[in-house]
């Protein structure tokens, strides 16, 4: 499984098309390597800047002039120039290359198709791994490598690895991960997939010990049989958003990355057969990835709901019913304990409605959560937060979650103090506690976690 | 339609159960009237504080001692005490009262049911309007009255009025409105509806010239025939989230506000027959309300999509197909104009993909948007924002939307700079431009706007 080692763990990177114009990608790439703390060797390449320094790195005229082995070449020149530069990389023995330029088979020009054929030939003859063209490249959090121009990457290393047939959507996904705290481990924007495809990265991430969840944005699966085989072979959580629900959506995918999207009916069957968890929206793709990145999975369908506000727990209860989740009665021992903690008008039946009293004294909240979490009838705990006390709720929940061996999911219910809310969300996300705005999304996440438990009971499937 | 004038436009308010303990609702109520800028007369009532001042207001021993007429009494005492206080209010000739306390027919106690019967009797005999019990009261933005304990209300007066059978969810809804900029005009938490019901407020808001959209959270419709008649009688947009999709959800509603929720199948038919726009989640309830509060409605199903990132526009296109929206070719005149503005590799076909060049010079974005917006083939414009430049995109979009007579909807695609994003969202929301995170929600909103256009073509329905 070391196929992509030079791509995701490069010890040396050449940036072809490096420039001193801060508005251009050729500058941003070098700057990102410096700012994000990449510890390997960096070689900007640009004949016009040859001999100068760029952000503290010596600039070379050609990749052939670099007095070092190159693991990864990031190619930020025009489509046409990319071909000649790739040939030099092959000559040099560069192990991996990313071609960013657009204007290949996704364009209407005949020339674009033949250039893409050329890329394939170069890779075949040299054995060089090539990502793209028409892509935004990769993120490798363990190595602090990020080729995305717009990225707020803070060296946070998570457990989700992403394969996206759209660079801009992977940038969106990365921005969500950075705010919500369930971080990425690796990511790749596969572009036109001239050489390396969705399947290649899927196979790699399935075998990657640092990847716990694989998130995919798919416009087209180029070799369906192999895709299904890889998915069936693993128990690792696979979440996928597939485009092409409609005819015009399929046409749009074609003009985007030259992808031939299949019908949604076929896709639904593929997911069932191959054990893939389907996201229906982009937000779900992240919501579900966060749920599955949590180290604990529910062993059964019994949800213990702890709430202060009434209305949201009614919504949560209704949604549990819709997703086949149960809300069991707590054991009599638990109910007795709760009676001693809560005011008489609080509800000890599940959902446990602590009423506002729990906010006056957060130790009550802590104790109640402890009782519910340790109840033998409960497999997973849903905490519904009030509109205030976000950070306190987050801290108390994280403490309890640390003590027990059951998954906890949090639903936030208001935007009253959005700055504090964002902090609380990230705080929990970083600690492996899935959390969402409003109960609908939280219950959906629990259903997805249970789905994964069920998949793992029977996977891997025979091929 | 002046039935609720004393409730929503009170010239004098008595707070029964006022207290000097800042942690108690009896304090927060008085504080909110002062801080939110209520300009009428305020009378705190509490026999223990009689003769003292509370936050600058004279405290009275009983409502009967107040030397003024009282339009609205907000009753923040225990359930049992509420009854005797209500009787005094009736004696005084108070026009409207809000009973906040829980512990009535929603509780399992027999006493609760009989006390609720008592409330009904007091109202019948005195003619006093009573809201609740077991509620959080009202918001009246035009009068700066807000009885919600947790509310971040900044005197913003919007066009959405809300009827909620859950106070905590109305607080959530208000917090969303305050962040996203399509504000509320009025809101009411109806609680157990001992006297005034969902239907009463619905009828009032239908006739209220300051209300353009009515948003409802419904656990139970107590008089279905009348509800349907009111809904059929108006062309005003009605959005509703109904709880009770499942049996356990219906049970939860019963213990929450004593509501008997009907089956979801019946509800689906009611929505079709009565011309109600259904929200399936709480977030949709606000998303759709924001869409319908926009002053402009699409005349047809043709969407012009203006984008910089590629992937999100593929999602948007697919979603348009799913919602029966079309993405027409622009007129040749428009395409010629675009050719002179955009680089040759940009897509002039709809979606119009400006590529990153538009970000280097935002005047390009402005001009492209102008061409698409004024194209005769386009009924509604969807702007897909890149991950950066949120405020500039918002400002340019608002300027264009101001010039043209077509609705514009914005989809944001990333959380890279969340503080700026929140500002941009509110900026557009305040200007009547619906905007959402990710294209799925934006396209859904366009579909809802078109749905409303279609309803208005045939409503009001004969009863």
PDB file of N, CA and C in Angstrom, chain A residues 150-152 166 168-169 171-172 175-176 179 217 219 243-246 248-249 252-253 256 281-283 309-312 314-315 317-318 321-322 387-388 413-416 418 422 437-438 440-441, chain B residues 150-152 166 168-169 171-172 175-176 179 217 219 243-246 248-249 252-253 256 281-283 309-312 314-315 317-318 321-322 387-388 413-416 418 422 437-438 440-441:
ATOM      1  N   UNK A 150      -7.059  28.139  -1.496  1.00  0.00           N
ATOM      2  CA  UNK A 150      -7.859  28.710  -0.423  1.00  0.00           C
ATOM      3  C   UNK A 150      -8.022  27.649   0.644  1.00  0.00           C
ATOM      4  N   UNK A 151      -7.202  27.730   1.661  1.00  0.00           N
ATOM      5  CA  UNK A 151      -7.293  26.716   2.706  1.00  0.00           C
ATOM      6  C   UNK A 151      -6.899  27.354   4.019  1.00  0.00           C
ATOM      7  N   UNK A 152      -7.669  27.067   5.021  1.00  0.00           N
ATOM      8  CA  UNK A 152      -7.312  27.525   6.342  1.00  0.00           C
ATOM      9  C   UNK A 152      -6.930  26.266   7.102  1.00  0.00           C
ATOM     10  N   UNK A 166     -14.037  17.051  -7.343  1.00  0.00           N
ATOM     11  CA  UNK A 166     -14.183  18.500  -7.485  1.00  0.00           C
ATOM     12  C   UNK A 166     -13.268  19.145  -6.459  1.00  0.00           C
ATOM     13  N   UNK A 168     -12.973  22.422  -5.797  1.00  0.00           N
ATOM     14  CA  UNK A 168     -13.603  23.490  -5.019  1.00  0.00           C
ATOM     15  C   UNK A 168     -14.453  22.894  -3.900  1.00  0.00           C
ATOM     16  N   UNK A 169     -15.106  21.761  -4.164  1.00  0.00           N
ATOM     17  CA  UNK A 169     -15.896  21.150  -3.099  1.00  0.00           C
ATOM     18  C   UNK A 169     -15.000  20.559  -2.008  1.00  0.00           C
ATOM     19  N   UNK A 171     -12.239  21.925  -1.113  1.00  0.00           N
ATOM     20  CA  UNK A 171     -11.886  23.118  -0.330  1.00  0.00           C
ATOM     21  C   UNK A 171     -13.024  23.468   0.628  1.00  0.00           C
ATOM     22  N   UNK A 172     -14.266  23.379   0.152  1.00  0.00           N
ATOM     23  CA  UNK A 172     -15.426  23.615   1.023  1.00  0.00           C
ATOM     24  C   UNK A 172     -15.425  22.633   2.197  1.00  0.00           C
ATOM     25  N   UNK A 175     -12.876  23.425   4.730  1.00  0.00           N
ATOM     26  CA  UNK A 175     -13.252  24.591   5.549  1.00  0.00           C
ATOM     27  C   UNK A 175     -14.271  24.180   6.611  1.00  0.00           C
ATOM     28  N   UNK A 176     -15.159  23.252   6.281  1.00  0.00           N
ATOM     29  CA  UNK A 176     -16.117  22.759   7.267  1.00  0.00           C
ATOM     30  C   UNK A 176     -15.389  21.990   8.364  1.00  0.00           C
ATOM     31  N   UNK A 179     -13.661  24.244  10.892  1.00  0.00           N
ATOM     32  CA  UNK A 179     -14.544  24.914  11.837  1.00  0.00           C
ATOM     33  C   UNK A 179     -15.134  23.908  12.823  1.00  0.00           C
ATOM     34  N   UNK A 217     -16.776  12.553  -2.806  1.00  0.00           N
ATOM     35  CA  UNK A 217     -17.705  13.280  -3.676  1.00  0.00           C
ATOM     36  C   UNK A 217     -17.480  12.727  -5.074  1.00  0.00           C
ATOM     37  N   UNK A 219     -18.625  12.249  -9.126  1.00  0.00           N
ATOM     38  CA  UNK A 219     -19.413  12.584 -10.313  1.00  0.00           C
ATOM     39  C   UNK A 219     -19.508  11.371 -11.223  1.00  0.00           C
ATOM     40  N   UNK A 243     -23.243  12.729  -7.476  1.00  0.00           N
ATOM     41  CA  UNK A 243     -23.982  13.664  -8.292  1.00  0.00           C
ATOM     42  C   UNK A 243     -24.595  12.910  -9.477  1.00  0.00           C
ATOM     43  N   UNK A 244     -25.634  13.475 -10.063  1.00  0.00           N
ATOM     44  CA  UNK A 244     -26.220  12.854 -11.244  1.00  0.00           C
ATOM     45  C   UNK A 244     -27.595  12.273 -10.962  1.00  0.00           C
ATOM     46  N   UNK A 245     -28.309  12.890 -10.008  1.00  0.00           N
ATOM     47  CA  UNK A 245     -29.667  12.452  -9.725  1.00  0.00           C
ATOM     48  C   UNK A 245     -30.551  12.683 -10.951  1.00  0.00           C
ATOM     49  N   UNK A 246     -30.218  13.706 -11.724  1.00  0.00           N
ATOM     50  CA  UNK A 246     -31.071  14.086 -12.856  1.00  0.00           C
ATOM     51  C   UNK A 246     -30.235  14.190 -14.121  1.00  0.00           C
ATOM     52  N   UNK A 248     -29.985  16.732 -16.234  1.00  0.00           N
ATOM     53  CA  UNK A 248     -29.179  17.944 -16.367  1.00  0.00           C
ATOM     54  C   UNK A 248     -27.990  17.921 -15.405  1.00  0.00           C
ATOM     55  N   UNK A 249     -28.131  17.246 -14.285  1.00  0.00           N
ATOM     56  CA  UNK A 249     -27.007  17.100 -13.368  1.00  0.00           C
ATOM     57  C   UNK A 249     -25.899  16.272 -14.010  1.00  0.00           C
ATOM     58  N   UNK A 252     -24.083  18.375 -16.474  1.00  0.00           N
ATOM     59  CA  UNK A 252     -23.215  19.332 -15.787  1.00  0.00           C
ATOM     60  C   UNK A 252     -21.918  18.658 -15.347  1.00  0.00           C
ATOM     61  N   UNK A 253     -22.030  17.421 -14.862  1.00  0.00           N
ATOM     62  CA  UNK A 253     -20.834  16.684 -14.432  1.00  0.00           C
ATOM     63  C   UNK A 253     -19.894  16.475 -15.614  1.00  0.00           C
ATOM     64  N   UNK A 256     -17.920  19.418 -16.369  1.00  0.00           N
ATOM     65  CA  UNK A 256     -17.062  19.792 -15.245  1.00  0.00           C
ATOM     66  C   UNK A 256     -15.757  19.006 -15.233  1.00  0.00           C
ATOM     67  N   UNK A 281     -26.858  15.226   0.711  1.00  0.00           N
ATOM     68  CA  UNK A 281     -26.455  16.618   0.509  1.00  0.00           C
ATOM     69  C   UNK A 281     -25.001  16.758   0.921  1.00  0.00           C
ATOM     70  N   UNK A 282     -24.423  17.885   0.521  1.00  0.00           N
ATOM     71  CA  UNK A 282     -23.037  18.136   0.858  1.00  0.00           C
ATOM     72  C   UNK A 282     -22.849  18.257   2.368  1.00  0.00           C
ATOM     73  N   UNK A 283     -23.801  18.908   3.025  1.00  0.00           N
ATOM     74  CA  UNK A 283     -23.694  19.032   4.482  1.00  0.00           C
ATOM     75  C   UNK A 283     -23.754  17.655   5.150  1.00  0.00           C
ATOM     76  N   UNK A 309     -34.488  21.986  26.873  1.00  0.00           N
ATOM     77  CA  UNK A 309     -35.674  22.542  26.204  1.00  0.00           C
ATOM     78  C   UNK A 309     -36.649  21.447  25.757  1.00  0.00           C
ATOM     79  N   UNK A 310     -37.942  21.749  25.821  1.00  0.00           N
ATOM     80  CA  UNK A 310     -38.974  20.755  25.525  1.00  0.00           C
ATOM     81  C   UNK A 310     -39.177  20.491  24.042  1.00  0.00           C
ATOM     82  N   UNK A 311     -39.412  21.544  23.262  1.00  0.00           N
ATOM     83  CA  UNK A 311     -39.741  21.392  21.843  1.00  0.00           C
ATOM     84  C   UNK A 311     -38.718  20.581  21.056  1.00  0.00           C
ATOM     85  N   UNK A 312     -37.433  20.899  21.182  1.00  0.00           N
ATOM     86  CA  UNK A 312     -36.443  20.143  20.422  1.00  0.00           C
ATOM     87  C   UNK A 312     -36.436  18.655  20.749  1.00  0.00           C
ATOM     88  N   UNK A 314     -39.062  16.933  21.435  1.00  0.00           N
ATOM     89  CA  UNK A 314     -40.197  16.359  20.703  1.00  0.00           C
ATOM     90  C   UNK A 314     -39.774  16.072  19.259  1.00  0.00           C
ATOM     91  N   UNK A 315     -39.079  17.019  18.648  1.00  0.00           N
ATOM     92  CA  UNK A 315     -38.561  16.802  17.290  1.00  0.00           C
ATOM     93  C   UNK A 315     -37.618  15.601  17.276  1.00  0.00           C
ATOM     94  N   UNK A 317     -37.474  13.044  19.280  1.00  0.00           N
ATOM     95  CA  UNK A 317     -38.223  11.804  19.471  1.00  0.00           C
ATOM     96  C   UNK A 317     -38.888  11.371  18.172  1.00  0.00           C
ATOM     97  N   UNK A 318     -39.525  12.338  17.507  1.00  0.00           N
ATOM     98  CA  UNK A 318     -40.199  12.041  16.244  1.00  0.00           C
ATOM     99  C   UNK A 318     -39.192  11.517  15.215  1.00  0.00           C
ATOM    100  N   UNK A 321     -38.092   7.919  15.811  1.00  0.00           N
ATOM    101  CA  UNK A 321     -39.085   6.997  15.269  1.00  0.00           C
ATOM    102  C   UNK A 321     -38.908   6.821  13.772  1.00  0.00           C
ATOM    103  N   UNK A 322     -38.670   7.932  13.087  1.00  0.00           N
ATOM    104  CA  UNK A 322     -38.538   7.876  11.629  1.00  0.00           C
ATOM    105  C   UNK A 322     -37.315   7.064  11.208  1.00  0.00           C
ATOM    106  N   UNK A 387     -30.277  27.118  24.685  1.00  0.00           N
ATOM    107  CA  UNK A 387     -29.741  28.191  23.835  1.00  0.00           C
ATOM    108  C   UNK A 387     -28.511  28.869  24.435  1.00  0.00           C
ATOM    109  N   UNK A 388     -28.255  28.574  25.690  1.00  0.00           N
ATOM    110  CA  UNK A 388     -27.124  29.232  26.351  1.00  0.00           C
ATOM    111  C   UNK A 388     -26.177  28.176  26.914  1.00  0.00           C
ATOM    112  N   UNK A 413     -29.337  24.049  19.732  1.00  0.00           N
ATOM    113  CA  UNK A 413     -30.687  24.457  19.334  1.00  0.00           C
ATOM    114  C   UNK A 413     -30.842  25.945  19.060  1.00  0.00           C
ATOM    115  N   UNK A 414     -29.773  26.703  19.085  1.00  0.00           N
ATOM    116  CA  UNK A 414     -29.964  28.115  18.790  1.00  0.00           C
ATOM    117  C   UNK A 414     -28.678  28.823  18.456  1.00  0.00           C
ATOM    118  N   UNK A 415     -28.822  30.001  17.856  1.00  0.00           N
ATOM    119  CA  UNK A 415     -27.668  30.787  17.423  1.00  0.00           C
ATOM    120  C   UNK A 415     -27.519  32.045  18.267  1.00  0.00           C
ATOM    121  N   UNK A 416     -28.009  31.984  19.507  1.00  0.00           N
ATOM    122  CA  UNK A 416     -28.031  33.165  20.360  1.00  0.00           C
ATOM    123  C   UNK A 416     -26.634  33.753  20.525  1.00  0.00           C
ATOM    124  N   UNK A 418     -23.374  33.033  18.783  1.00  0.00           N
ATOM    125  CA  UNK A 418     -22.800  32.194  17.718  1.00  0.00           C
ATOM    126  C   UNK A 418     -21.300  32.013  17.870  1.00  0.00           C
ATOM    127  N   UNK A 422     -19.698  28.300  18.049  1.00  0.00           N
ATOM    128  CA  UNK A 422     -18.673  27.774  17.134  1.00  0.00           C
ATOM    129  C   UNK A 422     -17.519  27.178  17.932  1.00  0.00           C
ATOM    130  N   UNK A 437     -26.217  21.187  14.492  1.00  0.00           N
ATOM    131  CA  UNK A 437     -27.217  22.206  14.750  1.00  0.00           C
ATOM    132  C   UNK A 437     -28.602  21.591  14.540  1.00  0.00           C
ATOM    133  N   UNK A 438     -29.385  21.598  15.563  1.00  0.00           N
ATOM    134  CA  UNK A 438     -30.757  21.090  15.604  1.00  0.00           C
ATOM    135  C   UNK A 438     -30.825  19.548  15.637  1.00  0.00           C
ATOM    136  N   UNK A 440     -32.656  17.266  14.283  1.00  0.00           N
ATOM    137  CA  UNK A 440     -32.822  16.415  13.097  1.00  0.00           C
ATOM    138  C   UNK A 440     -31.486  15.868  12.626  1.00  0.00           C
ATOM    139  N   UNK A 441     -30.505  16.763  12.555  1.00  0.00           N
ATOM    140  CA  UNK A 441     -29.199  16.346  12.042  1.00  0.00           C
ATOM    141  C   UNK A 441     -28.502  15.428  13.028  1.00  0.00           C
TER     142      UNK A 441
ATOM    143  N   UNK B 150     -34.580  34.008  27.069  1.00  0.00           N
ATOM    144  CA  UNK B 150     -33.327  33.962  26.316  1.00  0.00           C
ATOM    145  C   UNK B 150     -33.611  34.516  24.931  1.00  0.00           C
ATOM    146  N   UNK B 151     -33.308  35.773  24.752  1.00  0.00           N
ATOM    147  CA  UNK B 151     -33.580  36.374  23.452  1.00  0.00           C
ATOM    148  C   UNK B 151     -32.531  37.424  23.184  1.00  0.00           C
ATOM    149  N   UNK B 152     -32.032  37.423  21.974  1.00  0.00           N
ATOM    150  CA  UNK B 152     -31.100  38.453  21.584  1.00  0.00           C
ATOM    151  C   UNK B 152     -31.867  39.273  20.561  1.00  0.00           C
ATOM    152  N   UNK B 166     -44.323  25.554  20.788  1.00  0.00           N
ATOM    153  CA  UNK B 166     -43.164  25.279  21.651  1.00  0.00           C
ATOM    154  C   UNK B 166     -42.426  26.582  21.830  1.00  0.00           C
ATOM    155  N   UNK B 168     -39.522  27.015  23.482  1.00  0.00           N
ATOM    156  CA  UNK B 168     -38.076  26.917  23.291  1.00  0.00           C
ATOM    157  C   UNK B 168     -37.733  26.915  21.803  1.00  0.00           C
ATOM    158  N   UNK B 169     -38.586  26.299  20.987  1.00  0.00           N
ATOM    159  CA  UNK B 169     -38.301  26.311  19.553  1.00  0.00           C
ATOM    160  C   UNK B 169     -38.509  27.705  18.951  1.00  0.00           C
ATOM    161  N   UNK B 171     -37.815  30.386  20.564  1.00  0.00           N
ATOM    162  CA  UNK B 171     -36.570  31.064  20.943  1.00  0.00           C
ATOM    163  C   UNK B 171     -35.449  30.690  19.969  1.00  0.00           C
ATOM    164  N   UNK B 172     -35.380  29.405  19.594  1.00  0.00           N
ATOM    165  CA  UNK B 172     -34.402  28.966  18.596  1.00  0.00           C
ATOM    166  C   UNK B 172     -34.610  29.708  17.270  1.00  0.00           C
ATOM    167  N   UNK B 175     -33.495  33.200  17.398  1.00  0.00           N
ATOM    168  CA  UNK B 175     -32.032  33.321  17.369  1.00  0.00           C
ATOM    169  C   UNK B 175     -31.507  33.141  15.943  1.00  0.00           C
ATOM    170  N   UNK B 176     -32.157  32.279  15.161  1.00  0.00           N
ATOM    171  CA  UNK B 176     -31.759  32.110  13.763  1.00  0.00           C
ATOM    172  C   UNK B 176     -32.049  33.383  12.975  1.00  0.00           C
ATOM    173  N   UNK B 179     -29.510  36.142  13.554  1.00  0.00           N
ATOM    174  CA  UNK B 179     -28.218  35.944  12.896  1.00  0.00           C
ATOM    175  C   UNK B 179     -28.357  36.094  11.382  1.00  0.00           C
ATOM    176  N   UNK B 217     -44.850  26.233  13.896  1.00  0.00           N
ATOM    177  CA  UNK B 217     -44.407  24.940  14.408  1.00  0.00           C
ATOM    178  C   UNK B 217     -45.629  24.320  15.085  1.00  0.00           C
ATOM    179  N   UNK B 219     -47.684  21.054  16.799  1.00  0.00           N
ATOM    180  CA  UNK B 219     -47.757  19.703  17.367  1.00  0.00           C
ATOM    181  C   UNK B 219     -49.173  19.152  17.190  1.00  0.00           C
ATOM    182  N   UNK B 243     -45.032  18.254  13.726  1.00  0.00           N
ATOM    183  CA  UNK B 243     -44.445  17.124  14.427  1.00  0.00           C
ATOM    184  C   UNK B 243     -45.462  15.975  14.437  1.00  0.00           C
ATOM    185  N   UNK B 244     -44.976  14.768  14.640  1.00  0.00           N
ATOM    186  CA  UNK B 244     -45.897  13.637  14.728  1.00  0.00           C
ATOM    187  C   UNK B 244     -45.811  12.729  13.521  1.00  0.00           C
ATOM    188  N   UNK B 245     -44.604  12.661  12.923  1.00  0.00           N
ATOM    189  CA  UNK B 245     -44.409  11.751  11.796  1.00  0.00           C
ATOM    190  C   UNK B 245     -44.570  10.310  12.272  1.00  0.00           C
ATOM    191  N   UNK B 246     -44.225  10.075  13.532  1.00  0.00           N
ATOM    192  CA  UNK B 246     -44.225   8.708  14.046  1.00  0.00           C
ATOM    193  C   UNK B 246     -45.033   8.627  15.337  1.00  0.00           C
ATOM    194  N   UNK B 248     -44.114   7.479  18.283  1.00  0.00           N
ATOM    195  CA  UNK B 248     -43.432   7.984  19.486  1.00  0.00           C
ATOM    196  C   UNK B 248     -43.346   9.507  19.457  1.00  0.00           C
ATOM    197  N   UNK B 249     -43.277  10.079  18.259  1.00  0.00           N
ATOM    198  CA  UNK B 249     -43.290  11.535  18.150  1.00  0.00           C
ATOM    199  C   UNK B 249     -44.624  12.104  18.626  1.00  0.00           C
ATOM    200  N   UNK B 252     -44.699  12.016  22.344  1.00  0.00           N
ATOM    201  CA  UNK B 252     -43.857  13.074  22.902  1.00  0.00           C
ATOM    202  C   UNK B 252     -44.589  14.407  22.880  1.00  0.00           C
ATOM    203  N   UNK B 253     -45.305  14.669  21.787  1.00  0.00           N
ATOM    204  CA  UNK B 253     -46.057  15.922  21.688  1.00  0.00           C
ATOM    205  C   UNK B 253     -47.105  16.001  22.787  1.00  0.00           C
ATOM    206  N   UNK B 256     -45.706  17.011  25.976  1.00  0.00           N
ATOM    207  CA  UNK B 256     -45.104  18.336  25.908  1.00  0.00           C
ATOM    208  C   UNK B 256     -46.141  19.434  26.089  1.00  0.00           C
ATOM    209  N   UNK B 281     -37.821  19.987   8.159  1.00  0.00           N
ATOM    210  CA  UNK B 281     -36.907  20.116   9.299  1.00  0.00           C
ATOM    211  C   UNK B 281     -37.036  21.528   9.854  1.00  0.00           C
ATOM    212  N   UNK B 282     -36.500  21.697  11.051  1.00  0.00           N
ATOM    213  CA  UNK B 282     -36.556  23.011  11.678  1.00  0.00           C
ATOM    214  C   UNK B 282     -35.750  24.037  10.881  1.00  0.00           C
ATOM    215  N   UNK B 283     -34.605  23.621  10.367  1.00  0.00           N
ATOM    216  CA  UNK B 283     -33.807  24.546   9.559  1.00  0.00           C
ATOM    217  C   UNK B 283     -34.570  24.965   8.295  1.00  0.00           C
ATOM    218  N   UNK B 309     -16.904  28.746  -8.405  1.00  0.00           N
ATOM    219  CA  UNK B 309     -16.426  27.374  -8.239  1.00  0.00           C
ATOM    220  C   UNK B 309     -17.230  26.384  -9.090  1.00  0.00           C
ATOM    221  N   UNK B 310     -16.550  25.351  -9.617  1.00  0.00           N
ATOM    222  CA  UNK B 310     -17.194  24.400 -10.517  1.00  0.00           C
ATOM    223  C   UNK B 310     -18.086  23.383  -9.828  1.00  0.00           C
ATOM    224  N   UNK B 311     -17.551  22.673  -8.823  1.00  0.00           N
ATOM    225  CA  UNK B 311     -18.288  21.592  -8.181  1.00  0.00           C
ATOM    226  C   UNK B 311     -19.654  22.005  -7.640  1.00  0.00           C
ATOM    227  N   UNK B 312     -19.725  23.099  -6.892  1.00  0.00           N
ATOM    228  CA  UNK B 312     -21.025  23.494  -6.345  1.00  0.00           C
ATOM    229  C   UNK B 312     -22.068  23.776  -7.425  1.00  0.00           C
ATOM    230  N   UNK B 314     -22.303  22.135 -10.198  1.00  0.00           N
ATOM    231  CA  UNK B 314     -22.782  20.819 -10.633  1.00  0.00           C
ATOM    232  C   UNK B 314     -23.863  20.334  -9.660  1.00  0.00           C
ATOM    233  N   UNK B 315     -23.616  20.501  -8.373  1.00  0.00           N
ATOM    234  CA  UNK B 315     -24.636  20.134  -7.375  1.00  0.00           C
ATOM    235  C   UNK B 315     -25.907  20.949  -7.598  1.00  0.00           C
ATOM    236  N   UNK B 317     -27.018  22.362 -10.301  1.00  0.00           N
ATOM    237  CA  UNK B 317     -27.699  21.932 -11.530  1.00  0.00           C
ATOM    238  C   UNK B 317     -28.493  20.657 -11.278  1.00  0.00           C
ATOM    239  N   UNK B 318     -27.853  19.711 -10.600  1.00  0.00           N
ATOM    240  CA  UNK B 318     -28.518  18.446 -10.308  1.00  0.00           C
ATOM    241  C   UNK B 318     -29.765  18.684  -9.457  1.00  0.00           C
ATOM    242  N   UNK B 321     -32.706  20.106 -11.396  1.00  0.00           N
ATOM    243  CA  UNK B 321     -33.430  19.042 -12.093  1.00  0.00           C
ATOM    244  C   UNK B 321     -34.369  18.315 -11.149  1.00  0.00           C
ATOM    245  N   UNK B 322     -33.887  18.037  -9.948  1.00  0.00           N
ATOM    246  CA  UNK B 322     -34.701  17.306  -8.979  1.00  0.00           C
ATOM    247  C   UNK B 322     -35.942  18.091  -8.563  1.00  0.00           C
ATOM    248  N   UNK B 387     -15.153  30.609  -1.893  1.00  0.00           N
ATOM    249  CA  UNK B 387     -14.883  30.493  -0.451  1.00  0.00           C
ATOM    250  C   UNK B 387     -14.416  31.799   0.177  1.00  0.00           C
ATOM    251  N   UNK B 388     -14.105  32.767  -0.660  1.00  0.00           N
ATOM    252  CA  UNK B 388     -13.584  34.033  -0.133  1.00  0.00           C
ATOM    253  C   UNK B 388     -14.452  35.181  -0.641  1.00  0.00           C
ATOM    254  N   UNK B 413     -20.407  28.639  -0.058  1.00  0.00           N
ATOM    255  CA  UNK B 413     -19.851  27.301  -0.247  1.00  0.00           C
ATOM    256  C   UNK B 413     -18.731  26.926   0.725  1.00  0.00           C
ATOM    257  N   UNK B 414     -18.463  27.780   1.701  1.00  0.00           N
ATOM    258  CA  UNK B 414     -17.400  27.375   2.609  1.00  0.00           C
ATOM    259  C   UNK B 414     -17.390  28.178   3.887  1.00  0.00           C
ATOM    260  N   UNK B 415     -16.700  27.645   4.886  1.00  0.00           N
ATOM    261  CA  UNK B 415     -16.631  28.286   6.200  1.00  0.00           C
ATOM    262  C   UNK B 415     -15.231  28.823   6.466  1.00  0.00           C
ATOM    263  N   UNK B 416     -14.516  29.158   5.397  1.00  0.00           N
ATOM    264  CA  UNK B 416     -13.121  29.573   5.527  1.00  0.00           C
ATOM    265  C   UNK B 416     -12.993  30.763   6.471  1.00  0.00           C
ATOM    266  N   UNK B 418     -15.460  32.433   8.789  1.00  0.00           N
ATOM    267  CA  UNK B 418     -16.834  32.310   9.261  1.00  0.00           C
ATOM    268  C   UNK B 418     -17.373  33.628   9.807  1.00  0.00           C
ATOM    269  N   UNK B 422     -20.790  35.221   8.316  1.00  0.00           N
ATOM    270  CA  UNK B 422     -21.986  35.540   9.096  1.00  0.00           C
ATOM    271  C   UNK B 422     -22.426  36.980   8.822  1.00  0.00           C
ATOM    272  N   UNK B 437     -26.301  28.253   3.163  1.00  0.00           N
ATOM    273  CA  UNK B 437     -25.034  27.532   3.096  1.00  0.00           C
ATOM    274  C   UNK B 437     -25.206  26.326   2.176  1.00  0.00           C
ATOM    275  N   UNK B 438     -24.439  26.285   1.121  1.00  0.00           N
ATOM    276  CA  UNK B 438     -24.404  25.219   0.112  1.00  0.00           C
ATOM    277  C   UNK B 438     -25.620  25.277  -0.838  1.00  0.00           C
ATOM    278  N   UNK B 440     -27.594  23.122  -2.220  1.00  0.00           N
ATOM    279  CA  UNK B 440     -28.816  22.341  -2.049  1.00  0.00           C
ATOM    280  C   UNK B 440     -29.908  23.181  -1.399  1.00  0.00           C
ATOM    281  N   UNK B 441     -29.529  23.879  -0.332  1.00  0.00           N
ATOM    282  CA  UNK B 441     -30.524  24.663   0.406  1.00  0.00           C
ATOM    283  C   UNK B 441     -30.985  25.851  -0.416  1.00  0.00           C
TER     284      UNK B 441
END
